[in-house]
Coordinates of C-alpha atoms in Angstrom, one line a residue:
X1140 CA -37.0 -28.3 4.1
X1141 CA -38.1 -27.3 7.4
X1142 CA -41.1 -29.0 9.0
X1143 CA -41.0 -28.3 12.3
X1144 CA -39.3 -26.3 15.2
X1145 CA -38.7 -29.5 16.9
X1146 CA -37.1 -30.7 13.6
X1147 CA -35.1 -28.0 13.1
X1148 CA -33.6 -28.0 16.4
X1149 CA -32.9 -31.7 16.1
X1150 CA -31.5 -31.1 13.0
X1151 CA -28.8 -28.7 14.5
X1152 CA -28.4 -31.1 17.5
X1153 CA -27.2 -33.4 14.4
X1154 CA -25.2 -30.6 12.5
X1155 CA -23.3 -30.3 15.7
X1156 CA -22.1 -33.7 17.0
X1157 CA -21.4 -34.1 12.8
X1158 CA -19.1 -31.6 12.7
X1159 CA -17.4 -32.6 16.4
X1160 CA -17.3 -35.8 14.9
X1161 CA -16.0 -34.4 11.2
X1162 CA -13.5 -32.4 13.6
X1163 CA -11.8 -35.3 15.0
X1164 CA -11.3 -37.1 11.8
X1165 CA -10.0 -34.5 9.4
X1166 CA -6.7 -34.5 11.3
X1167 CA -6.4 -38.2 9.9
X1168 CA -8.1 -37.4 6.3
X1169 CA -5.6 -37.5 3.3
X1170 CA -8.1 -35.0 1.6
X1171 CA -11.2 -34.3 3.5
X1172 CA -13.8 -32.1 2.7
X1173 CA -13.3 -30.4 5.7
X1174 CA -11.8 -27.6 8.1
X1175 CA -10.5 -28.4 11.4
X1176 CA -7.7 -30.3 11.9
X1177 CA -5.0 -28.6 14.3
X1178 CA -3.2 -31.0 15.9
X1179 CA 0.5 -31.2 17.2
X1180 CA 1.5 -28.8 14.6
X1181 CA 4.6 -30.3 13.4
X1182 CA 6.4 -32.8 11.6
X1183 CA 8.8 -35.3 12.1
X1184 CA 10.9 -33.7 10.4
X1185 CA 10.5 -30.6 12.5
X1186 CA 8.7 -28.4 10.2
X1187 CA 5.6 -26.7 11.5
X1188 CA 2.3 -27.4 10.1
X1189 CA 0.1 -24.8 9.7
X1190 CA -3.5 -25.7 8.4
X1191 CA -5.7 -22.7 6.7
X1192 CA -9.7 -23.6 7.0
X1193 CA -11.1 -22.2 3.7
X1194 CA -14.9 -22.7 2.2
X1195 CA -15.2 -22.6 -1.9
X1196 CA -12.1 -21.8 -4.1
X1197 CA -10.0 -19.0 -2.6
X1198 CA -7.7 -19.4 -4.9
X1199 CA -4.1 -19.9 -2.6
X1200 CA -3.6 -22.9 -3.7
X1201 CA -4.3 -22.4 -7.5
X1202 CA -2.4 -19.4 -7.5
X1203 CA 0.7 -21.0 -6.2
X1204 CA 0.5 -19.3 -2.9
X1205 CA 1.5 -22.1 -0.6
X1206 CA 3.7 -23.6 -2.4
X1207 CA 5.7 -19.9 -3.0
X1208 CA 5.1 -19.4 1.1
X1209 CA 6.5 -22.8 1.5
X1210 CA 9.9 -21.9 -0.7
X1211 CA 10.3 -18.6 1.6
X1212 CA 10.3 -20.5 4.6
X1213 CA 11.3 -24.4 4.6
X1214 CA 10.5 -24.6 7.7
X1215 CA 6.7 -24.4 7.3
X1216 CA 4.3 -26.6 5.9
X1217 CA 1.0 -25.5 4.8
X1218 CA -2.3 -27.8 4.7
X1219 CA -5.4 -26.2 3.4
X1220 CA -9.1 -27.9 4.6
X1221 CA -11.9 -26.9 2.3
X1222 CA -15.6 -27.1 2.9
X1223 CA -17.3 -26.3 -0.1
X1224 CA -20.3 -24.8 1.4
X1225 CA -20.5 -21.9 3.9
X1226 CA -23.6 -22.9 5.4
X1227 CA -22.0 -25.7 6.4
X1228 CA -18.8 -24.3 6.9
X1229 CA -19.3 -21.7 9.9
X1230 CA -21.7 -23.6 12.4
X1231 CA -18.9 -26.0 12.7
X1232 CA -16.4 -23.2 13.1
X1233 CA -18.3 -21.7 15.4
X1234 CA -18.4 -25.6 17.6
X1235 CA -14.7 -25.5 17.5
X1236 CA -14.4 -22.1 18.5
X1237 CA -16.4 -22.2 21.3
X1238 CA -15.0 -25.1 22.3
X1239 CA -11.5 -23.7 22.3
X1240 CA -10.1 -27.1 20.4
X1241 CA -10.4 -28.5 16.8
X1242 CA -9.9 -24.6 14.4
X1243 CA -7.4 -24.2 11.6
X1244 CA -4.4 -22.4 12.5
X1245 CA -6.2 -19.9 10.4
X1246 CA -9.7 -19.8 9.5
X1247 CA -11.8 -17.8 7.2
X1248 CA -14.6 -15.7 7.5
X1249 CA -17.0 -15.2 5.3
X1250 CA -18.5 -11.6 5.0
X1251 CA -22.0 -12.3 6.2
X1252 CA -20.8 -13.7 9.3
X1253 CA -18.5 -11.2 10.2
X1254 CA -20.4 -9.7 12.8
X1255 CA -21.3 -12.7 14.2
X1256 CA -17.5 -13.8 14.7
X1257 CA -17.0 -10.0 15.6
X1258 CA -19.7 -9.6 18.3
X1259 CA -19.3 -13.2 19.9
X1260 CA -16.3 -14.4 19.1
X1261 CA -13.7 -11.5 19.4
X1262 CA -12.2 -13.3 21.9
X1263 CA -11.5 -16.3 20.2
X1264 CA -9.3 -14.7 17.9
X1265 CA -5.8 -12.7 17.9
X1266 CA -5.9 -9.6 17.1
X1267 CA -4.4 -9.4 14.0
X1268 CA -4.8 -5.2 14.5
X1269 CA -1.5 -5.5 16.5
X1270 CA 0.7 -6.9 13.7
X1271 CA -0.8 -5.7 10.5
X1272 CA -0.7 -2.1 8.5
X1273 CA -4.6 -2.1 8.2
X1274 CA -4.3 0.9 5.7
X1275 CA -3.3 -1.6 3.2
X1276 CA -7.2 -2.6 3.0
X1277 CA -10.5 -0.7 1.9
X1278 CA -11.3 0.6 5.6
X1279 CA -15.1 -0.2 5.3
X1280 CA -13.5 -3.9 4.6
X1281 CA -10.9 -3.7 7.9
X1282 CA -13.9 -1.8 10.1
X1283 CA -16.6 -5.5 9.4
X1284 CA -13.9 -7.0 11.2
X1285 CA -13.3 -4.7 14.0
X1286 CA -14.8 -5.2 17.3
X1287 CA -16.2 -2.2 19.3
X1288 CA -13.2 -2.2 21.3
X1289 CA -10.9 -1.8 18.3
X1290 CA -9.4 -5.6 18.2
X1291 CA -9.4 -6.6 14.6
X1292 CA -10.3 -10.3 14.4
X1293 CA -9.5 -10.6 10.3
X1294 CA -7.6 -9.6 7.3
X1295 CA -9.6 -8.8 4.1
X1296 CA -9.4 -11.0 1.2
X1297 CA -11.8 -10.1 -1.4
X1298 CA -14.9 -8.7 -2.0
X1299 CA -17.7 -9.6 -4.5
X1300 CA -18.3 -7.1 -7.1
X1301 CA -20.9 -8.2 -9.5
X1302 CA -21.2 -8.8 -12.8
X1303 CA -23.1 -11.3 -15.3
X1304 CA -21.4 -14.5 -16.4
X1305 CA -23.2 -15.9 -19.8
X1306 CA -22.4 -18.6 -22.2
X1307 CA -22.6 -16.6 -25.8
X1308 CA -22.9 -20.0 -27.3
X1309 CA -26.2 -20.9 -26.3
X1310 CA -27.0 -16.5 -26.6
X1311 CA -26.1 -17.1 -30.5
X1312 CA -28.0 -20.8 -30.6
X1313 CA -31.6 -18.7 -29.1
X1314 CA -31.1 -16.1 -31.6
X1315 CA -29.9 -13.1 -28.7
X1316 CA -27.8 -11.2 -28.6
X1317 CA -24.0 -12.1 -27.7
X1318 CA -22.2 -8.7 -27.6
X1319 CA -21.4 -8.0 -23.7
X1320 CA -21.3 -4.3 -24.2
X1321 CA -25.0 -4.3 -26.1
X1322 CA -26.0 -7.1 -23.9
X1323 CA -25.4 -5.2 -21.0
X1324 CA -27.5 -2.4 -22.4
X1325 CA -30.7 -4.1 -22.6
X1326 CA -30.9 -4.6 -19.1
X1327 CA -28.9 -2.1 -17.3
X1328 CA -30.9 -0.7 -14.3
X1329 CA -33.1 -3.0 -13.8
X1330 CA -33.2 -6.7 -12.8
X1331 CA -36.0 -7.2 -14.1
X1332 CA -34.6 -6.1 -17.5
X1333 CA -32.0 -9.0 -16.9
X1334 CA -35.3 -11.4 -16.5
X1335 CA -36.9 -10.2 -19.4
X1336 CA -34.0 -11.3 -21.7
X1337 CA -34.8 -14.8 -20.1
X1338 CA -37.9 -14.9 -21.5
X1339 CA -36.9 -13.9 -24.5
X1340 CA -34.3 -16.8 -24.1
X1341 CA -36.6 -19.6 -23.5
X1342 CA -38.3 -19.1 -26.3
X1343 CA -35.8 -20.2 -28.4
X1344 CA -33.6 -22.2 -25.9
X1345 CA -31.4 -24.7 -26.7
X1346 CA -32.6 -28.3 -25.9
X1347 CA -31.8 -29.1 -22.2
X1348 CA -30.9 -25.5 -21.2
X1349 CA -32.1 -22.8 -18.9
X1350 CA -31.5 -19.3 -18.9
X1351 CA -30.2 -19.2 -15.6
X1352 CA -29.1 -21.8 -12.9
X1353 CA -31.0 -20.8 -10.3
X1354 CA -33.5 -18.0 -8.5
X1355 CA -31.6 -17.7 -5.0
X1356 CA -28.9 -16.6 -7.5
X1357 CA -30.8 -13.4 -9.0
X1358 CA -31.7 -13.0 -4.8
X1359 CA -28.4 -12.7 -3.5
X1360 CA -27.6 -10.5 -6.3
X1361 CA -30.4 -7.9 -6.7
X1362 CA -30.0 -8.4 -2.7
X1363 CA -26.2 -7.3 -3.3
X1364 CA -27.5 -3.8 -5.4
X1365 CA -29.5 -2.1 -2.0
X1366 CA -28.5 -0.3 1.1
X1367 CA -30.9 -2.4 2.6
X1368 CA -30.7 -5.9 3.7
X1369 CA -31.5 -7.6 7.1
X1370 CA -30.9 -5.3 9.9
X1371 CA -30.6 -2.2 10.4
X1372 CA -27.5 0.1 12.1
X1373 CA -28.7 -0.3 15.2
X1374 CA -28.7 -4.3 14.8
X1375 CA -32.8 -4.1 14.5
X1376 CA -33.9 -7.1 12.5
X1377 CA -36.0 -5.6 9.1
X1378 CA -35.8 -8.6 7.4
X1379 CA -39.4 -8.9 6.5
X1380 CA -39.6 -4.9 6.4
X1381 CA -36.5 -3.9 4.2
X1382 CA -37.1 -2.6 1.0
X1383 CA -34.3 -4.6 -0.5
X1384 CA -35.2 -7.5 0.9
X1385 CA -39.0 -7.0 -0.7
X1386 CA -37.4 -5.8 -4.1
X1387 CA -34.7 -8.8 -4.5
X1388 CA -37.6 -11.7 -3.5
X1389 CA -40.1 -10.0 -6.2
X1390 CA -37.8 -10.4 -8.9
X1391 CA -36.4 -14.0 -7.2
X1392 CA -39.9 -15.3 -7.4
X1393 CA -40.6 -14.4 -11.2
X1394 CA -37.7 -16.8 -12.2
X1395 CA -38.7 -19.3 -9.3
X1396 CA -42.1 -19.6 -10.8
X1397 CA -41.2 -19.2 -14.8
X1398 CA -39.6 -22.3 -16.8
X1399 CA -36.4 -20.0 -17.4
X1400 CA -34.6 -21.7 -14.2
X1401 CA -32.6 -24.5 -13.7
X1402 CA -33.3 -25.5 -10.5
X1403 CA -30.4 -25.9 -8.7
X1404 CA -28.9 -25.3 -5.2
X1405 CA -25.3 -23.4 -5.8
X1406 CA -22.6 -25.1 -4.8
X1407 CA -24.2 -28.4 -4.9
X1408 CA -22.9 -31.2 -7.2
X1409 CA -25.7 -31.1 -9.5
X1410 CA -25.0 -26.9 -9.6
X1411 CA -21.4 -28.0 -10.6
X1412 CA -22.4 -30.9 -13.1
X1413 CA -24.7 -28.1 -14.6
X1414 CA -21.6 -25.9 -15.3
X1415 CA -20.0 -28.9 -17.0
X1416 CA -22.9 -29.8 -19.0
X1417 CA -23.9 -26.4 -20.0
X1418 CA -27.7 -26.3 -18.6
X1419 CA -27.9 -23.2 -17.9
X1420 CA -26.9 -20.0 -20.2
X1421 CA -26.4 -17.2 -17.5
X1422 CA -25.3 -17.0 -14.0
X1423 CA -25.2 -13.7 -11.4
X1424 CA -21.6 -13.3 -11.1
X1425 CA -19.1 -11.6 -8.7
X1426 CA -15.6 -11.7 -9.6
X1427 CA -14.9 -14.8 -7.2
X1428 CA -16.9 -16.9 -9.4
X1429 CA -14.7 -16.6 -12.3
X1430 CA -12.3 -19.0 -10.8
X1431 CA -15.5 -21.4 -9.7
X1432 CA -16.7 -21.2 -13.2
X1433 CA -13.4 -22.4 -14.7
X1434 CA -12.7 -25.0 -12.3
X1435 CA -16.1 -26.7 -13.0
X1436 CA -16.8 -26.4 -16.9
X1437 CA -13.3 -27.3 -17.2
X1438 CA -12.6 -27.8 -21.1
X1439 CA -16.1 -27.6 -22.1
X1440 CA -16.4 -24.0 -21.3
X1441 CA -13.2 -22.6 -23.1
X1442 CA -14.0 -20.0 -25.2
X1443 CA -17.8 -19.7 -24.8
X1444 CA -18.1 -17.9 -21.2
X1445 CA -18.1 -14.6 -21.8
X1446 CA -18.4 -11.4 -19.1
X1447 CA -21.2 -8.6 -18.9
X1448 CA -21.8 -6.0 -16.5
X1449 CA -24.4 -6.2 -14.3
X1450 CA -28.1 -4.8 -14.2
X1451 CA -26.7 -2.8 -10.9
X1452 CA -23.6 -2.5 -9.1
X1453 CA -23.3 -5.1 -6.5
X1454 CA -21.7 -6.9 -3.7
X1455 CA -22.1 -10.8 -3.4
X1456 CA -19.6 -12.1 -0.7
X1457 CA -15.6 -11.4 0.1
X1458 CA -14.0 -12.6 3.3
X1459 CA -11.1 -12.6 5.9
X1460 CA -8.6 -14.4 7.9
X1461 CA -8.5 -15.1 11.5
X1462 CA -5.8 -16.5 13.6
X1463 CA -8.1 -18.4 16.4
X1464 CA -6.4 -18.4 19.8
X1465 CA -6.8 -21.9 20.2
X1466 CA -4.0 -22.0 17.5
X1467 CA -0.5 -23.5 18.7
X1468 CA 1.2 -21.9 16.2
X1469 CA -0.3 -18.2 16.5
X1470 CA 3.0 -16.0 15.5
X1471 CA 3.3 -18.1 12.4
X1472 CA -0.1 -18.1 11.1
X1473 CA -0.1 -14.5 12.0
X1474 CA 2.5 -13.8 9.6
X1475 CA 1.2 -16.5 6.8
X1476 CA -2.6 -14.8 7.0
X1477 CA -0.6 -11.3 6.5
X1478 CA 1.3 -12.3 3.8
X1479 CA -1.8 -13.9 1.8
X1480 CA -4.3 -11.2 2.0
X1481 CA -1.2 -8.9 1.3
X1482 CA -2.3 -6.8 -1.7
X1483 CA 0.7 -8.6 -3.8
X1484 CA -0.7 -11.9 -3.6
X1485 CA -4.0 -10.3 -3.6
X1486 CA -3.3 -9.6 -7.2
X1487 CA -1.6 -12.9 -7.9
X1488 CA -5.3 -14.7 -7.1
X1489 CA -7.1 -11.8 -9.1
X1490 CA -4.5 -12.9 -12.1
X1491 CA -5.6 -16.5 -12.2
X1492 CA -9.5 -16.6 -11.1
X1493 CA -9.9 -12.5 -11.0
X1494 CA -11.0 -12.8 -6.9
X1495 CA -11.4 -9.1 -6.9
X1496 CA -8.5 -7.7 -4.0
X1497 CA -9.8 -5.4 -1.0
X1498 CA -6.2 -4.0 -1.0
X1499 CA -6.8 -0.5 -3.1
X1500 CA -2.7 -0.5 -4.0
X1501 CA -3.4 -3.7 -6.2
X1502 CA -5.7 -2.2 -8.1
X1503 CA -3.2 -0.7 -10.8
X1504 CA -1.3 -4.0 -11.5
X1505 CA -4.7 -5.9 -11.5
X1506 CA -4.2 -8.4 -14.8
X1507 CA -6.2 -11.5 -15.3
X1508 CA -3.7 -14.5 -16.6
X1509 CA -3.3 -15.0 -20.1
X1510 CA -5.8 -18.2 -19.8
X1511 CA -8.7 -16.7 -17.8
X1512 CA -8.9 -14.1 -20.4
X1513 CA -9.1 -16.4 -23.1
X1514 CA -11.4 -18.6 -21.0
X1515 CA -14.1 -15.8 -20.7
X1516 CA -13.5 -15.0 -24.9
X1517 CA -11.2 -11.9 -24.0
X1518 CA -13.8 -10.1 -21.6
X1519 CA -12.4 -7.1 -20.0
X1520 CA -12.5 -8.4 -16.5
X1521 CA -10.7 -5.9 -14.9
X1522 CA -12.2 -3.0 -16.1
X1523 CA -15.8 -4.2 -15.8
X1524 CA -15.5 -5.4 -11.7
X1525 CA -13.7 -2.2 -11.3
X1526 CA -16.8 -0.3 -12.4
X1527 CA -19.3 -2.4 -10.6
X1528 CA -16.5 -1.9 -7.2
X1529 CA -16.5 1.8 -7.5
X1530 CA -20.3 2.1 -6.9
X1531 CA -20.9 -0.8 -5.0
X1532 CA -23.5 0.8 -2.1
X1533 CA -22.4 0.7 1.8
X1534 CA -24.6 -2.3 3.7
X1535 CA -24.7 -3.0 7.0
X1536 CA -24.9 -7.1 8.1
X1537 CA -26.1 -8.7 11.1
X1538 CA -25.6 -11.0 13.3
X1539 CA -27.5 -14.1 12.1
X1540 CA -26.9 -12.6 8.0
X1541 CA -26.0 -15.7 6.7
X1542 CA -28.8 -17.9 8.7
X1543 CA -31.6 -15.2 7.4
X1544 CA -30.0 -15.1 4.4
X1545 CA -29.6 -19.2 3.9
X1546 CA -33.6 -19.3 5.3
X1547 CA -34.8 -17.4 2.5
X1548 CA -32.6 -19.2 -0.4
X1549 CA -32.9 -22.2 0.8
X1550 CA -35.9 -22.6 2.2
X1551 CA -38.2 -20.2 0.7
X1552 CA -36.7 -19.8 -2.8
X1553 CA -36.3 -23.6 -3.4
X1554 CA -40.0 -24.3 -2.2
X1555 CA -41.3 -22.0 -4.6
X1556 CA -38.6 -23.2 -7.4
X1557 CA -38.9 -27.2 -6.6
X1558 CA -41.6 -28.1 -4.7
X1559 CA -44.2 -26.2 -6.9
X1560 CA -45.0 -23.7 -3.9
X1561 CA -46.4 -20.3 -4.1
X1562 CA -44.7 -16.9 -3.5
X1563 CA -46.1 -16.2 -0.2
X1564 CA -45.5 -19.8 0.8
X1565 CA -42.4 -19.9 0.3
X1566 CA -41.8 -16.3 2.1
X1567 CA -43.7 -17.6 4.8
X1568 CA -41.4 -20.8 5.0
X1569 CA -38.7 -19.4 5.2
X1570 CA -40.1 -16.7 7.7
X1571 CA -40.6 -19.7 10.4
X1572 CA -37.1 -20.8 10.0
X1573 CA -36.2 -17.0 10.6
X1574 CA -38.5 -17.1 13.7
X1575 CA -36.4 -20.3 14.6
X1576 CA -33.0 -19.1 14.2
X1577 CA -33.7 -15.8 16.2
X1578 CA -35.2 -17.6 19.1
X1579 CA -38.9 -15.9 18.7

């Protein structure tokens, strides 16, 4: 919660000499929560280490990717370092890169700070332009990460097409219905729609359960249906003008102040005890999450996830890798960030947690594994993040995205939803932060 300027500039002051600090000691961490920890890179036994800087679960390692990488060349280890949160994630990325010392070999980059990394940073990275075919990738995907001058500073992973995760147990326990196809019916078009059926849930909710985990969930996907977001083209800031901005916070801040709403901030513990616990009945839900929703309901969840389109077509997320310069082993993580966003191992990660591949080639041989289809009671994955990809609308991010972006969720969203704030509040919160972050 912000409560000052002066706050929130000691604050990052804090962030910052953290994640220096976090920086030197991952290199000694068996298994830190952390990215940042090039140093020497080798082995005694004169392999080369190269560490990859993830945030969330991209899947590599899940997927078998590094250990496969690893049988193709005995002469490289692999060490991932994963920060669960990408708020966190990136200001201390952007430390290490500006300080030339203390990045990954390779390090992700999430989509809304693309242009940040591209417009700031080019320099920090290799371009990977040189090296790769970029036709392999979606070219709205390869031109985020291409600077003005033409030096391509990442390799597309995924992207985020949307769709709605829901448990049918709880559906079938508040008297709803549980068929995705019909489910998807009643609120197709329409977020709103989507909140309605909340309502309609919470009347007859199961004891202890929401209808949905959280409102900066519905935000960042309503926010993921518009052309519109927080700048325009030209890199104008229209965050408080945008027409999707205005249209995603309206229908955030009828879940915010309803009782149909968990509560929780994503990719917090409580946000992943809630998944194990079932709390909550529904969840926005781009094609990355499936993996995220396995890995935290675990057993629990088998069988009772199931997999509904969306109200709208919609982007939430998708990233790339970078090769900083500051790596001293930039030929081989060159070829190891090449060969993981390639669109065969693209496919391998959409087959065990569906991450949905920017790599149109993949598309035809897209097949979830056996167990993830089972997982989400034999939803047609592939066919319904397809749909929602094919539509998806073009969006233009800015330079500060993901701070806006964080300000409003965060900030705003969780006043309303936890403190017991009002709407405007809560957009006015969160518009001082904004103010903040863009030095106005």
């Amino acid at each position: 919660m912000r409560t000052s300027t002066r706050r929130s500039r000691r604050l990052s002051a804090l962030a910052v000499a953290a994640a220096l600090t976090t920086g030197l000691l991952a290199g000694c961490a068996e298994d830190s929560d952390d990215s940042g920890s090039n140093e020497g890179g080798g082995n005694a036994d004169g392999k080369t280490t190269l560490t990859v800087g993830t945030f969330g679960v991209f899947g590599y390692k899940q997927a078998g990717l590094y250990d496969e990488y690893m049988k193709l060349h005995p002469d490289i280890n692999i060490k991932e370092n994963v920060t669960t949160r990408t708020d966190v994630y990136w200001p201390k990325t952007l430390t290490r890169l500006q300080a030339g010392s203390g990045t990954d070999d390779i390090q992700a980059i999430e989509v809304m700070n693309v242009t940040e990394a591209v417009e700031t940073q080019a320099d920090k990275f290799v371009d990977l332009g040189k090296d790769a075919d970029t036709s392999q990738w979606l070219d709205w995907k390869t031109a985020q990460a291409t600077s003005k001058d033409g030096k391509v500073i990442g390799l597309g992973t995924d992207i985020g097409p949307m769709a709605i995760c829901y448990r049918k147990d709880l559906f079938q326990k508040a008297g709803l219905e549980t068929d995705r196809t019909k489910l998807a019916e009643q609120w197709k078009g329409d977020w709103g729609k989507y909140v309605d059926v909340g309502k309609q849930y919470m009347e007859k909710a199961p004891s202890g359960t929401k209808f949905v985990d959280s409102a900066s969930s519905v935000y960042n996907a309503a926010l993921g249906g518009g052309t519109e977001r927080y700048y325009e083209t030209d890199g104008t800031v229209i965050w408080d003008k945008s027409d999707g901005v205005k249209k995603a916070w309206d229908v955030a801040m009828e879940v915010a102040t309803s009782n149909m709403s968990a509560k929780l901030k994503q990719f917090d513990k409580p946000w992943d005890q809630g998944y194990a616990n079932g709390t909550f009945a529904t969840v926005a839900c781009p094609a990355w999450m499936i993996g995220y929703i396995q890995e935290k309901s675990g057993d629990s969840g088998k069988g009772k996830w199931d997999v509904a389109a969306a109200p709208t077509a919609s982007n939430w997320g998708g990233s790339f890798l970078g090769v900083p310069t500051a790596s001293k082993n930039q030929k081989e993580a060159v070829e190891l960030a090449k060969w993981l966003t390639a669109p065969e191992q693209q496919a391998k990660v959409f087959a065990k947690q569906a991450s949905f591949p920017s790599t149109p080639s993949a598309y035809d041989s897209l097949k979830p594994a056996a167990a993830t289809t089972a997982y989400f009671s034999n939803a047609p994955i592939t066919d319904i993040f397809s749909t929602s990809a094919e539509t998806i609308p073009t969006q233009y991010f800015g330079i500060k995205d993901q701070a806006i972006n964080t300000a409003l969720t965060d900030i705003g969203i969780l006043q309303v939803e936890q403190k017991g704030k009002s709407a405007d509040e809560g957009w006015d919160a969160a518009g001082k932060e904004i103010k903040d972050v863009l030095g106005q």
